[in-house]
PDB file of C-alpha atoms in Angstrom:
ATOM      1  CA  UNK A   1       6.270  -1.977 114.641  1.00 91.00           C
ATOM      2  CA  UNK A   2       9.503  -3.284 116.058  1.00 95.00           C
ATOM      3  CA  UNK A   3      12.759  -2.138 114.442  1.00 95.00           C
ATOM      4  CA  UNK A   4      14.656  -5.058 112.880  1.00 96.00           C
ATOM      5  CA  UNK A   5      17.958  -3.373 113.824  1.00 96.00           C
ATOM      6  CA  UNK A   6      17.597  -2.039 117.390  1.00 96.00           C
ATOM      7  CA  UNK A   7      14.462  -4.073 118.265  1.00 96.00           C
ATOM      8  CA  UNK A   8      12.735  -1.063 119.827  1.00 96.00           C
ATOM      9  CA  UNK A   9       9.166  -0.127 118.966  1.00 97.00           C
ATOM     10  CA  UNK A  10       8.159   2.737 116.692  1.00 95.00           C
ATOM     11  CA  UNK A  11       9.817   1.721 113.420  1.00 95.00           C
ATOM     12  CA  UNK A  12       8.055   3.504 110.559  1.00 93.00           C
ATOM     13  CA  UNK A  13      10.293   2.826 107.545  1.00 94.00           C
ATOM     14  CA  UNK A  14       9.495  -0.440 105.774  1.00 95.00           C
ATOM     15  CA  UNK A  15      11.342  -2.341 103.065  1.00 95.00           C
ATOM     16  CA  UNK A  16       9.596  -1.770  99.742  1.00 94.00           C
ATOM     17  CA  UNK A  17      10.253  -5.339  98.550  1.00 94.00           C
ATOM     18  CA  UNK A  18       6.932  -7.167  98.210  1.00 93.00           C
ATOM     19  CA  UNK A  19       6.575  -9.751 100.952  1.00 94.00           C
ATOM     20  CA  UNK A  20       9.354  -8.349 103.141  1.00 94.00           C
ATOM     21  CA  UNK A  21       8.043  -7.388 106.564  1.00 91.00           C
ATOM     22  CA  UNK A  22      11.166  -5.672 107.871  1.00 95.00           C
ATOM     23  CA  UNK A  23      10.727  -2.226 109.398  1.00 96.00           C
ATOM     24  CA  UNK A  24      13.351   0.093 110.857  1.00 96.00           C
ATOM     25  CA  UNK A  25      13.894   3.556 112.279  1.00 96.00           C
ATOM     26  CA  UNK A  26      15.487   6.013 109.858  1.00 92.00           C
ATOM     27  CA  UNK A  27      18.462   6.669 112.213  1.00 94.00           C
ATOM     28  CA  UNK A  28      19.047   2.891 112.470  1.00 94.00           C
ATOM     29  CA  UNK A  29      19.266   2.423 108.676  1.00 93.00           C
ATOM     30  CA  UNK A  30      23.055   2.949 108.268  1.00 90.00           C
ATOM     31  CA  UNK A  31      23.865   0.614 111.158  1.00 92.00           C
ATOM     32  CA  UNK A  32      21.662  -2.078 109.602  1.00 93.00           C
ATOM     33  CA  UNK A  33      23.030  -1.474 106.083  1.00 92.00           C
ATOM     34  CA  UNK A  34      19.582  -0.411 104.917  1.00 93.00           C
ATOM     35  CA  UNK A  35      19.265   1.954 101.949  1.00 90.00           C
ATOM     36  CA  UNK A  36      16.809   4.842 101.695  1.00 88.00           C
ATOM     37  CA  UNK A  37      16.585   6.597  98.333  1.00 83.00           C
ATOM     38  CA  UNK A  38      15.623  10.271  98.441  1.00 77.00           C
ATOM     39  CA  UNK A  39      14.806  10.598  94.740  1.00 74.00           C
ATOM     40  CA  UNK A  40      12.145   9.277  92.391  1.00 74.00           C
ATOM     41  CA  UNK A  41       9.743   7.086  94.371  1.00 79.00           C
ATOM     42  CA  UNK A  42      11.562   7.624  97.735  1.00 85.00           C
ATOM     43  CA  UNK A  43      11.997   3.914  98.395  1.00 91.00           C
ATOM     44  CA  UNK A  44      13.619   2.139 101.349  1.00 94.00           C
ATOM     45  CA  UNK A  45      15.234  -1.278 101.398  1.00 94.00           C
ATOM     46  CA  UNK A  46      16.435  -3.646 104.113  1.00 95.00           C
ATOM     47  CA  UNK A  47      19.976  -5.072 103.881  1.00 93.00           C
ATOM     48  CA  UNK A  48      18.761  -8.134 101.984  1.00 94.00           C
ATOM     49  CA  UNK A  49      16.864  -6.259  99.254  1.00 94.00           C
ATOM     50  CA  UNK A  50      18.958  -3.104  98.825  1.00 90.00           C
ATOM     51  CA  UNK A  51      20.035  -2.248  95.268  1.00 85.00           C
ATOM     52  CA  UNK A  52      23.589  -3.145  94.295  1.00 82.00           C
ATOM     53  CA  UNK A  53      25.827  -1.247  91.906  1.00 79.00           C
ATOM     54  CA  UNK A  54      26.960  -3.224  88.879  1.00 76.00           C
ATOM     55  CA  UNK A  55      30.397  -1.859  88.097  1.00 72.00           C
ATOM     56  CA  UNK A  56      33.283  -3.538  86.329  1.00 63.00           C
ATOM     57  CA  UNK A  57      36.189  -4.766  88.448  1.00 57.00           C
ATOM     58  CA  UNK A  58      39.057  -2.335  88.473  1.00 59.00           C
ATOM     59  CA  UNK A  59      42.790  -2.511  89.124  1.00 55.00           C
ATOM     60  CA  UNK A  60      43.709  -2.385  92.792  1.00 50.00           C
ATOM     61  CA  UNK A  61      46.202   0.442  92.191  1.00 57.00           C
ATOM     62  CA  UNK A  62      43.329   2.984  92.247  1.00 65.00           C
ATOM     63  CA  UNK A  63      41.799   2.055  95.587  1.00 81.00           C
ATOM     64  CA  UNK A  64      41.413   5.524  97.088  1.00 89.00           C
ATOM     65  CA  UNK A  65      38.253   7.467  97.819  1.00 91.00           C
ATOM     66  CA  UNK A  66      38.054  10.329  95.329  1.00 89.00           C
ATOM     67  CA  UNK A  67      36.714  12.626  98.057  1.00 92.00           C
ATOM     68  CA  UNK A  68      38.769  11.945 101.197  1.00 93.00           C
ATOM     69  CA  UNK A  69      41.718  10.181  99.493  1.00 92.00           C
ATOM     70  CA  UNK A  70      41.752   7.359 102.072  1.00 94.00           C
ATOM     71  CA  UNK A  71      41.790   3.761 100.886  1.00 91.00           C
ATOM     72  CA  UNK A  72      38.544   2.007  99.913  1.00 90.00           C
ATOM     73  CA  UNK A  73      37.711  -1.641  99.357  1.00 85.00           C
ATOM     74  CA  UNK A  74      38.611  -3.061  95.938  1.00 78.00           C
ATOM     75  CA  UNK A  75      35.048  -4.320  95.506  1.00 80.00           C
ATOM     76  CA  UNK A  76      31.743  -2.467  95.460  1.00 81.00           C
ATOM     77  CA  UNK A  77      29.840  -3.015  98.697  1.00 85.00           C
ATOM     78  CA  UNK A  78      27.529  -1.175 101.075  1.00 86.00           C
ATOM     79  CA  UNK A  79      30.496   0.906 102.258  1.00 88.00           C
ATOM     80  CA  UNK A  80      32.131   1.504  98.858  1.00 88.00           C
ATOM     81  CA  UNK A  81      30.374   3.055  95.878  1.00 87.00           C
ATOM     82  CA  UNK A  82      31.577   4.040  92.434  1.00 87.00           C
ATOM     83  CA  UNK A  83      30.706   6.278  89.512  1.00 87.00           C
ATOM     84  CA  UNK A  84      28.706   4.310  86.925  1.00 86.00           C
ATOM     85  CA  UNK A  85      29.822   6.691  84.149  1.00 86.00           C
ATOM     86  CA  UNK A  86      33.610   6.967  84.384  1.00 83.00           C
ATOM     87  CA  UNK A  87      33.898   3.658  86.318  1.00 79.00           C
ATOM     88  CA  UNK A  88      37.106   4.971  87.874  1.00 77.00           C
ATOM     89  CA  UNK A  89      35.939   7.050  90.839  1.00 86.00           C
ATOM     90  CA  UNK A  90      35.366   5.193  94.110  1.00 88.00           C
ATOM     91  CA  UNK A  91      33.852   6.650  97.282  1.00 90.00           C
ATOM     92  CA  UNK A  92      33.136   5.745 100.876  1.00 92.00           C
ATOM     93  CA  UNK A  93      29.364   5.875 101.451  1.00 90.00           C
ATOM     94  CA  UNK A  94      29.644   8.582 104.157  1.00 91.00           C
ATOM     95  CA  UNK A  95      31.869  10.697 101.876  1.00 93.00           C
ATOM     96  CA  UNK A  96      29.468  10.616  98.932  1.00 90.00           C
ATOM     97  CA  UNK A  97      26.481  11.267 101.214  1.00 87.00           C
ATOM     98  CA  UNK A  98      28.234  14.302 102.690  1.00 90.00           C
ATOM     99  CA  UNK A  99      29.033  15.560  99.185  1.00 90.00           C
ATOM    100  CA  UNK A 100      25.388  15.099  98.135  1.00 86.00           C
ATOM    101  CA  UNK A 101      24.144  17.102 101.132  1.00 85.00           C
ATOM    102  CA  UNK A 102      26.479  19.997 100.372  1.00 86.00           C
ATOM    103  CA  UNK A 103      26.131  19.948  96.565  1.00 84.00           C
ATOM    104  CA  UNK A 104      22.328  20.144  96.441  1.00 78.00           C
ATOM    105  CA  UNK A 105      21.072  20.300  92.843  1.00 78.00           C
ATOM    106  CA  UNK A 106      24.654  20.479  91.556  1.00 83.00           C
ATOM    107  CA  UNK A 107      25.451  16.935  92.764  1.00 87.00           C
ATOM    108  CA  UNK A 108      27.758  15.234  90.239  1.00 90.00           C
ATOM    109  CA  UNK A 109      30.759  12.940  90.023  1.00 89.00           C
ATOM    110  CA  UNK A 110      33.845  14.798  91.259  1.00 89.00           C
ATOM    111  CA  UNK A 111      35.976  13.045  88.605  1.00 88.00           C
ATOM    112  CA  UNK A 112      34.029  13.086  85.330  1.00 89.00           C
ATOM    113  CA  UNK A 113      31.474  15.778  86.346  1.00 90.00           C
ATOM    114  CA  UNK A 114      28.598  13.690  84.965  1.00 86.00           C
ATOM    115  CA  UNK A 115      25.328  14.430  86.742  1.00 86.00           C
ATOM    116  CA  UNK A 116      22.221  12.501  85.647  1.00 83.00           C
ATOM    117  CA  UNK A 117      23.458   8.870  85.501  1.00 82.00           C
ATOM    118  CA  UNK A 118      25.689   9.575  88.507  1.00 80.00           C
ATOM    119  CA  UNK A 119      22.750  10.615  90.691  1.00 77.00           C
ATOM    120  CA  UNK A 120      20.733   7.542  89.786  1.00 73.00           C
TER     121      UNK A 120
END
């Protein structure tokens, strides 16, 4: 199949949304804002069908990444994620992915230390 991001052949990851025919290479996923979940059913989503976090708006005075301490967007997006438990911690996607790789089974929110809902 042709990759919907780089348009080269050999795409093997498909969007799990019924009726969506998009396929992509795993290395192309971040560039195309595709999401691949490595837990539970190991699902992949194209940019149109990727899951969205439903967090409450927060004051703009706390707009720093809890991990790298650089500024993050005020809203939740593909690039900015937040802790669903404490609702205060915000992260850049690359920062939280790096933390997950290094934390292994001890992956938890760096602010409230919650693990199970945080991982989901």
